[in-house]
Short mmCIF file of C-alpha atoms and ligand atoms in Angstrom, two decimals:
data_model
loop_
_atom_site.label_atom_id
_atom_site.label_comp_id
_atom_site.label_asym_id
_atom_site.label_seq_id
_atom_site.Cartn_x
_atom_site.Cartn_y
_atom_site.Cartn_z
CA MET A 1 19.62 -8.43 12.73
CA VAL A 2 17.84 -5.05 13.19
CA ASP A 3 20.40 -2.34 13.76
CA LYS A 4 18.65 -0.14 16.22
CA LYS A 5 21.19 2.58 15.98
CA ARG A 6 20.03 3.33 12.51
CA PHE A 7 16.55 4.50 13.75
CA ILE A 8 17.94 6.96 16.21
CA LYS A 9 17.88 10.45 14.67
CA GLY A 10 21.16 11.83 13.82
CA ILE A 11 23.17 8.48 14.22
CA LYS A 12 22.16 6.94 11.19
CA GLN A 13 24.62 5.00 9.19
CA LYS A 14 24.56 5.42 5.33
CA HIS A 15 24.02 2.33 2.99
CA ASP A 16 25.08 2.12 -0.52
CA TRP A 17 21.51 2.00 -1.38
CA GLN A 18 20.77 5.27 0.33
CA LEU A 19 20.30 8.18 -2.18
CA THR A 20 19.51 11.85 -2.26
CA ASP A 21 16.05 13.21 -3.08
CA ASN A 22 16.74 14.40 -6.63
CA GLN A 23 17.16 10.74 -7.68
CA VAL A 24 13.51 9.95 -7.23
CA THR A 25 11.65 10.35 -10.46
CA PRO A 26 9.32 13.25 -10.36
CA GLU A 27 5.70 13.27 -10.67
CA SER A 28 4.68 12.93 -14.35
CA VAL A 29 1.63 14.56 -15.76
CA PHE A 30 -1.24 12.49 -16.84
CA LYS A 31 -3.36 13.50 -20.05
CA ASP A 32 -5.86 11.09 -21.21
CA ARG A 33 -9.10 12.23 -22.80
CA ARG A 34 -10.79 8.78 -22.66
CA ASN A 35 -10.33 8.61 -18.84
CA ILE A 36 -11.75 12.13 -18.34
CA ILE A 37 -14.90 10.96 -20.09
CA LYS A 38 -15.03 7.70 -18.08
CA THR A 39 -14.46 9.56 -14.81
CA LEU A 40 -17.27 12.01 -15.49
CA GLY A 41 -19.44 9.00 -15.76
CA LEU A 42 -20.39 9.84 -19.32
CA GLY A 43 -19.02 6.49 -20.87
CA ALA A 44 -20.16 5.67 -24.27
CA ILE A 45 -22.38 8.81 -24.28
CA GLY A 46 -19.58 11.12 -23.64
CA ALA A 47 -17.40 9.61 -26.35
CA SER A 48 -20.11 10.09 -28.93
CA LEU A 49 -20.60 13.85 -27.95
CA PRO A 50 -19.75 16.29 -30.71
CA GLY A 51 -16.00 17.60 -30.54
CA GLN A 52 -17.14 21.05 -29.35
CA VAL A 53 -19.12 19.81 -26.49
CA GLN A 54 -16.11 17.51 -25.48
CA ALA A 55 -13.66 20.39 -25.72
CA GLY A 56 -15.97 22.34 -23.26
CA ILE A 57 -15.85 19.44 -20.76
CA PHE A 58 -12.12 19.46 -20.91
CA ASP A 59 -11.93 23.25 -20.48
CA LEU A 60 -13.62 22.93 -17.04
CA PHE A 61 -10.41 21.28 -15.92
CA GLY A 62 -7.89 22.91 -17.91
CA LYS A 63 -6.07 21.44 -20.87
CA ASN A 64 -3.62 19.13 -19.04
CA GLU A 65 -5.60 18.02 -16.06
CA THR A 66 -7.85 15.27 -15.22
CA PRO A 67 -10.85 15.74 -12.99
CA LYS A 68 -9.43 13.54 -10.30
CA PHE A 69 -9.61 13.18 -6.72
CA LEU A 70 -7.79 16.15 -5.08
CA THR A 71 -4.55 15.29 -3.18
CA HIS A 72 -2.60 17.89 -1.19
CA VAL A 73 1.26 18.38 -0.38
CA LEU A 74 2.34 16.86 2.95
CA LYS A 75 4.94 18.28 5.22
CA TYR A 76 7.35 15.75 6.43
CA ALA A 77 10.63 15.70 8.24
CA GLN A 78 13.89 15.49 6.11
CA PRO A 79 16.12 13.67 5.57
CA SER A 80 14.44 10.19 5.46
CA GLU A 81 15.96 7.09 7.06
CA PHE A 82 14.94 5.01 4.03
CA LYS A 83 16.17 5.46 0.46
CA LEU A 84 17.08 3.20 -2.38
CA ALA A 85 19.67 3.16 -5.01
CA GLN A 86 17.08 2.25 -7.53
CA PRO A 87 15.00 5.12 -9.08
CA ALA A 88 11.37 5.31 -7.85
CA THR A 89 8.79 4.05 -10.37
CA PRO A 90 7.14 6.95 -12.28
CA LYS A 91 4.21 8.27 -10.22
CA SER A 92 1.87 8.01 -13.25
CA LYS A 93 2.55 4.20 -13.18
CA ALA A 94 2.28 3.70 -9.48
CA ILE A 95 -1.24 5.40 -9.39
CA ARG A 96 -2.64 3.84 -12.54
CA HIS A 97 -1.51 0.18 -12.12
CA ASN A 98 -3.24 -0.94 -8.83
CA ASN A 99 -4.66 -3.77 -6.94
CA PHE A 100 -7.78 -2.61 -5.00
CA TYR A 101 -10.59 -5.10 -5.70
CA GLU A 102 -13.20 -2.95 -4.08
CA PHE A 103 -13.02 -0.91 -7.22
CA GLY A 104 -12.68 -3.80 -9.67
CA THR A 105 -10.18 -6.58 -10.50
CA SER A 106 -8.24 -4.99 -13.53
CA LYS A 107 -5.30 -2.90 -12.81
CA THR A 108 -6.65 0.25 -14.21
CA ASP A 109 -10.15 -0.12 -12.48
CA PRO A 110 -9.13 1.47 -9.20
CA TYR A 111 -7.87 4.60 -11.12
CA GLU A 112 -10.94 4.69 -13.17
CA ASN A 113 -13.60 3.80 -10.53
CA ALA A 114 -12.29 5.48 -7.52
CA GLN A 115 -11.90 9.12 -8.19
CA GLY A 116 -15.26 10.09 -6.47
CA PHE A 117 -14.24 8.22 -3.20
CA LYS A 118 -14.90 10.25 -0.16
CA VAL A 119 -12.32 10.10 2.57
CA ASN A 120 -13.38 13.07 4.76
CA PRO A 121 -14.93 12.37 7.27
CA TRP A 122 -12.99 9.29 8.17
CA GLN A 123 -12.64 7.37 11.27
CA LEU A 124 -9.84 4.89 12.20
CA THR A 125 -10.10 3.09 15.47
CA ILE A 126 -7.44 1.29 17.47
CA GLU A 127 -9.12 -1.15 19.75
CA GLY A 128 -8.93 -4.63 21.48
CA LEU A 129 -6.16 -5.53 23.85
CA VAL A 130 -4.98 -1.76 24.34
CA ASP A 131 -4.81 0.36 27.45
CA ASN A 132 -6.09 3.47 25.59
CA PRO A 133 -8.42 2.81 22.54
CA ILE A 134 -7.88 5.58 20.10
CA THR A 135 -10.07 7.01 17.32
CA LEU A 136 -8.28 9.22 14.62
CA ASP A 137 -10.38 11.36 12.48
CA TYR A 138 -9.40 12.51 8.98
CA ASP A 139 -7.23 15.42 10.11
CA ASP A 140 -5.48 13.36 12.87
CA LEU A 141 -4.08 11.09 10.28
CA THR A 142 -1.71 13.58 8.86
CA LYS A 143 -1.33 15.68 12.03
CA GLN A 144 -1.04 13.42 15.15
CA PHE A 145 2.38 11.82 14.24
CA ALA A 146 5.49 13.31 12.63
CA LEU A 147 5.43 12.27 9.13
CA GLU A 148 8.58 10.97 7.17
CA GLU A 149 9.27 9.75 3.68
CA ARG A 150 10.42 6.17 2.97
CA THR A 151 11.20 4.93 -0.41
CA TYR A 152 10.54 1.15 -0.24
CA ARG A 153 10.63 -1.66 -2.67
CA PHE A 154 7.10 -3.10 -3.20
CA ARG A 155 6.62 -6.64 -4.50
CA CYS A 156 3.44 -8.08 -5.38
CA VAL A 157 2.69 -11.71 -5.36
CA GLU A 158 1.89 -11.68 -8.97
CA ALA A 159 5.68 -11.18 -9.60
CA TRP A 160 5.61 -7.52 -10.60
CA SER A 161 7.53 -4.78 -8.37
CA MET A 162 7.76 -1.05 -7.91
CA VAL A 163 9.75 1.50 -5.82
CA VAL A 164 7.52 3.96 -4.26
CA PRO A 165 8.33 7.00 -1.96
CA TRP A 166 5.68 6.69 0.72
CA VAL A 167 4.80 9.45 3.41
CA GLY A 168 3.58 8.40 6.83
CA PHE A 169 4.48 7.04 10.18
CA SER A 170 5.53 3.75 11.91
CA LEU A 171 2.75 1.45 12.84
CA ALA A 172 4.79 1.00 16.13
CA SER A 173 4.32 4.64 17.11
CA LEU A 174 0.53 4.23 16.94
CA LEU A 175 0.43 1.05 18.82
CA LYS A 176 2.65 2.45 21.54
CA GLN A 177 0.33 5.34 21.99
CA ALA A 178 -2.67 2.85 22.29
CA GLY A 179 -0.55 0.86 24.91
CA ILE A 180 -0.37 -2.93 24.21
CA LYS A 181 -1.94 -5.03 27.11
CA SER A 182 -0.09 -8.23 28.10
CA GLY A 183 -1.33 -11.45 26.39
CA ALA A 184 -1.62 -9.61 23.01
CA THR A 185 0.01 -11.63 20.16
CA HIS A 186 -1.53 -10.28 16.82
CA VAL A 187 -2.91 -7.24 15.11
CA ALA A 188 -5.82 -7.25 12.69
CA PHE A 189 -6.65 -4.68 10.06
CA GLU A 190 -10.00 -3.85 8.21
CA THR A 191 -10.73 -1.88 5.22
CA LEU A 192 -13.82 0.28 4.84
CA PHE A 193 -17.02 -1.65 4.05
CA ASP A 194 -19.16 0.88 1.96
CA PRO A 195 -20.77 -0.87 -1.03
CA ASP A 196 -22.33 2.32 -2.19
CA GLN A 197 -18.95 3.80 -2.67
CA MET A 198 -16.99 0.65 -3.60
CA PRO A 199 -18.69 -1.10 -6.57
CA GLY A 200 -16.64 -4.33 -6.05
CA GLN A 201 -18.40 -4.75 -2.60
CA LYS A 202 -21.76 -4.65 -4.35
CA ASN A 203 -21.03 -6.64 -7.40
CA ARG A 204 -19.30 -10.07 -6.62
CA LEU A 205 -17.94 -10.42 -10.26
CA LEU A 206 -16.45 -6.88 -10.21
CA GLY A 207 -15.02 -7.53 -6.69
CA GLY A 208 -13.25 -10.81 -7.44
CA GLY A 209 -15.30 -13.00 -5.24
CA ILE A 210 -13.79 -11.70 -2.15
CA GLN A 211 -15.81 -11.59 1.10
CA TYR A 212 -15.75 -7.96 2.11
CA PRO A 213 -14.56 -6.10 4.16
CA TYR A 214 -10.89 -6.89 3.16
CA VAL A 215 -9.03 -7.97 6.26
CA GLU A 216 -5.30 -8.49 6.98
CA GLY A 217 -3.28 -9.38 9.99
CA LEU A 218 0.31 -9.49 11.51
CA THR A 219 1.92 -10.95 14.51
CA LEU A 220 2.68 -8.28 17.35
CA ASP A 221 6.32 -8.59 16.50
CA GLU A 222 5.74 -7.93 12.85
CA ALA A 223 3.56 -5.03 13.57
CA MET A 224 6.11 -3.39 16.19
CA ASN A 225 8.90 -3.88 13.57
CA PRO A 226 10.30 -0.60 12.58
CA LEU A 227 9.66 -1.28 8.83
CA SER A 228 5.98 -1.48 9.33
CA PHE A 229 4.62 1.78 8.00
CA LEU A 230 1.28 3.47 7.87
CA ALA A 231 1.28 5.53 4.61
CA VAL A 232 -0.98 8.66 4.35
CA GLY A 233 0.75 9.85 1.12
CA LEU A 234 3.03 8.97 -1.86
CA TYR A 235 5.29 11.19 -3.88
CA GLY A 236 4.99 13.93 -1.43
CA LYS A 237 1.14 14.20 -1.54
CA THR A 238 -1.85 12.63 0.25
CA LEU A 239 -2.94 9.34 -1.13
CA PRO A 240 -5.09 9.14 -4.13
CA PRO A 241 -8.20 6.62 -3.59
CA GLN A 242 -6.60 3.93 -5.85
CA SER A 243 -3.58 3.89 -3.58
CA GLY A 244 -5.61 3.32 -0.46
CA ALA A 245 -6.61 6.80 0.85
CA PRO A 246 -6.66 8.02 3.50
CA ILE A 247 -4.51 5.47 5.30
CA ARG A 248 -2.89 2.14 4.32
CA LEU A 249 -0.44 -0.22 5.55
CA VAL A 250 2.87 -0.71 3.81
CA LEU A 251 5.12 -3.83 4.69
CA PRO A 252 7.98 -3.94 2.21
CA TRP A 253 9.27 -7.38 3.13
CA LYS A 254 5.89 -9.13 2.50
CA TYR A 255 3.80 -9.71 -0.79
CA GLY A 256 1.79 -6.61 -1.49
CA PHE A 257 -1.56 -8.17 -0.62
CA LYS A 258 -0.69 -7.61 3.09
CA SER A 259 -0.42 -3.91 2.45
CA ILE A 260 -4.11 -3.35 3.23
CA LYS A 261 -5.72 -0.11 1.97
CA SER A 262 -8.27 2.51 3.34
CA ILE A 263 -8.10 1.13 6.97
CA VAL A 264 -10.94 1.94 9.38
CA ARG A 265 -10.12 -0.58 12.17
CA ILE A 266 -6.89 -1.92 13.73
CA ARG A 267 -7.58 -4.58 16.61
CA VAL A 268 -5.11 -5.93 18.99
CA MET A 269 -5.75 -9.56 19.64
CA ASP A 270 -4.62 -12.74 21.35
CA LYS A 271 -5.07 -15.04 18.38
CA GLN A 272 -4.18 -14.96 14.67
CA PRO A 273 -6.90 -13.23 12.82
CA PRO A 274 -8.31 -14.38 9.53
CA THR A 275 -6.96 -12.63 6.36
CA THR A 276 -8.66 -12.16 3.04
CA TRP A 277 -6.36 -14.07 0.41
CA ASN A 278 -5.54 -16.72 3.01
CA GLN A 279 -9.31 -17.44 3.48
CA LEU A 280 -9.91 -17.33 -0.26
CA ALA A 281 -7.09 -19.74 -1.32
CA PRO A 282 -5.06 -20.97 1.67
CA ASN A 283 -2.90 -23.25 -0.54
CA GLU A 284 -1.74 -20.18 -2.60
CA TYR A 285 -1.51 -17.27 -0.01
CA GLY A 286 -0.13 -17.93 3.52
CA PHE A 287 -0.72 -15.70 6.61
CA TYR A 288 3.00 -14.69 6.59
CA ALA A 289 3.44 -13.98 2.86
CA ASN A 290 7.03 -12.90 3.20
CA VAL A 291 8.75 -12.34 -0.14
CA ASN A 292 10.74 -15.47 -0.74
CA PRO A 293 12.23 -16.35 -4.22
CA GLU A 294 12.70 -20.01 -3.02
CA VAL A 295 9.04 -20.65 -2.33
CA ALA A 296 7.18 -20.80 -5.51
CA HIS A 297 3.48 -19.85 -5.86
CA PRO A 298 1.68 -23.08 -6.75
CA ARG A 299 0.98 -21.53 -10.30
CA TRP A 300 4.19 -19.48 -10.90
CA SER A 301 7.77 -19.03 -9.87
CA GLN A 302 8.55 -16.29 -7.43
CA ALA A 303 12.38 -16.22 -8.35
CA THR A 304 12.12 -13.17 -10.49
CA GLU A 305 9.89 -10.11 -10.84
CA ARG A 306 9.07 -7.59 -13.53
CA SER A 307 10.15 -4.25 -12.27
CA ILE A 308 7.69 -1.58 -13.34
CA GLY A 309 9.45 1.52 -14.71
CA GLU A 310 8.98 3.88 -17.72
CA GLY A 311 7.86 1.17 -20.21
CA GLY A 312 4.89 -0.38 -18.44
CA LEU A 313 4.30 -4.09 -17.44
CA PHE A 314 5.16 -5.95 -20.52
CA SER A 315 8.32 -3.98 -21.37
CA ALA A 316 9.32 -4.28 -17.73
CA GLN A 317 12.77 -5.44 -16.76
CA ARG A 318 12.86 -8.84 -15.09
CA ILE A 319 15.13 -8.73 -12.05
CA PRO A 320 15.94 -11.44 -9.41
CA THR A 321 13.67 -11.35 -6.46
CA GLN A 322 15.54 -11.00 -3.16
CA MET A 323 14.81 -12.85 0.27
CA PHE A 324 12.41 -10.64 2.24
CA ASN A 325 12.45 -8.22 -0.77
CA GLY A 326 16.02 -7.19 0.44
CA TYR A 327 15.01 -6.09 3.97
CA GLY A 328 16.42 -9.38 5.67
CA GLU A 329 18.64 -7.37 7.94
CA TYR A 330 15.49 -5.79 9.67
CA VAL A 331 13.13 -8.79 9.71
CA ALA A 332 15.01 -12.11 9.34
CA ASP A 333 15.21 -12.67 12.99
CA LEU A 334 11.49 -12.60 13.33
CA TYR A 335 11.33 -15.92 11.52
CA LYS A 336 14.57 -17.60 12.75
CA ASN A 337 12.40 -20.41 14.31
CA LEU A 338 9.94 -20.77 11.51
CA ASP A 339 10.13 -23.17 8.56
CA LEU A 340 9.27 -20.73 5.76
CA LYS A 341 8.27 -23.30 3.33
CA THR A 342 5.48 -24.43 5.75
CA TYR A 343 4.61 -20.89 6.89
CA PHE A 344 4.61 -19.22 3.59
N1 MTE B 1 -6.30 -3.54 0.05
C1 MTE B 1 -7.68 -3.71 -0.18
N2 MTE B 1 -8.46 -3.09 0.82
N3 MTE B 1 -8.14 -4.21 -1.23
C2 MTE B 1 -7.36 -4.87 -2.18
O1 MTE B 1 -7.80 -5.36 -3.24
N4 MTE B 1 -5.00 -5.28 -2.79
C3 MTE B 1 -3.69 -5.74 -2.35
C4 MTE B 1 -3.06 -4.53 -1.44
N5 MTE B 1 -4.13 -3.91 -0.56
C5 MTE B 1 -5.84 -4.69 -1.85
C6 MTE B 1 -5.49 -4.13 -0.86
C7 MTE B 1 -2.79 -6.14 -3.28
S1 MTE B 1 -3.10 -7.65 -3.91
C8 MTE B 1 -1.64 -5.33 -3.65
S2 MTE B 1 -0.37 -5.91 -4.66
C9 MTE B 1 -1.52 -4.06 -3.08
O2 MTE B 1 -2.53 -3.56 -2.32
C10 MTE B 1 -1.30 -2.94 -4.29
O3 MTE B 1 -1.03 -1.76 -3.88
P1 MTE B 1 -0.90 -0.64 -4.99
O4 MTE B 1 -2.09 -0.62 -5.82
O5 MTE B 1 -0.75 0.68 -4.27
O6 MTE B 1 0.28 -0.99 -5.86
#
């Protein structure tokens, strides 16, 4: 049952999993010369340059900095409604172990291939069955809505997990501003389609065989649930491209593939929209994709997950997976009449 009181400013109730800010792991500094060369597009040529020339390249960016996409600090209201007892995954892990097939299918491809991604100008449209269609430009994304920080558990369908402090605003606040028309039942989401910037959209092999643009969807009740979050930042700063800049969805009770990145269109509809992974392999990836330790993926169990922390994926600790990723008190009611084995 959703406890509505906990969402009213000032009357929120503390849970044992709520924590103070200083328990969130701080940003760690990333120093990797090999990646600097790759990001500069020098590849093998760069690696074979004489040491002195290489040193000159590094001096351009200072000794400890990579020439990466620039993020900036976000201002958001404190304290947050959502905190966790678990420490957050180190930032260096959360931004270097990603799934963003538009930039390649390996976990490090998005970090390595997305640093030149341009997010300004940007346009996000909210359209379809709404009273007031909205277009948000790049500045609107961080300025039109009061931002808050939420530390959520994040569980990928591949059975790894992280804990990430996101900054953003609720999806419901945006949909309410647009005004939902009667008869609406679902909400569809679409990622940018720009093959010149996204190599995976140009090259079928690099893009994992997905038919782009990447699309996702929710029922209207799911979209209006207080947990559904539009993130514009993480670890206190605007999103880097590999994490879905400039705006992405975060749905902590669902498998990570529902949390669509770099969104350009939100469409309110009167039927269930097609979704990327469901179209690709309907027997493996359902429309709902709720985290459920009792429903195995056809090729692996979902009962446990590798929690990614300091040590990386293979030294990661294996922990039990929780029903709805531990967010049942907010979302279980949405599915009380649904057979979750059939509608996985
Ligand atoms: N959104 C787009 N547009 N393209 C993608 O390939 N991958 C999804 C999701 N959103 C994906 C996407 C998957 S499978 C996961 S697990 C999460 O993004 C990963 O988010 P993260 O890289 O921030 O951990």
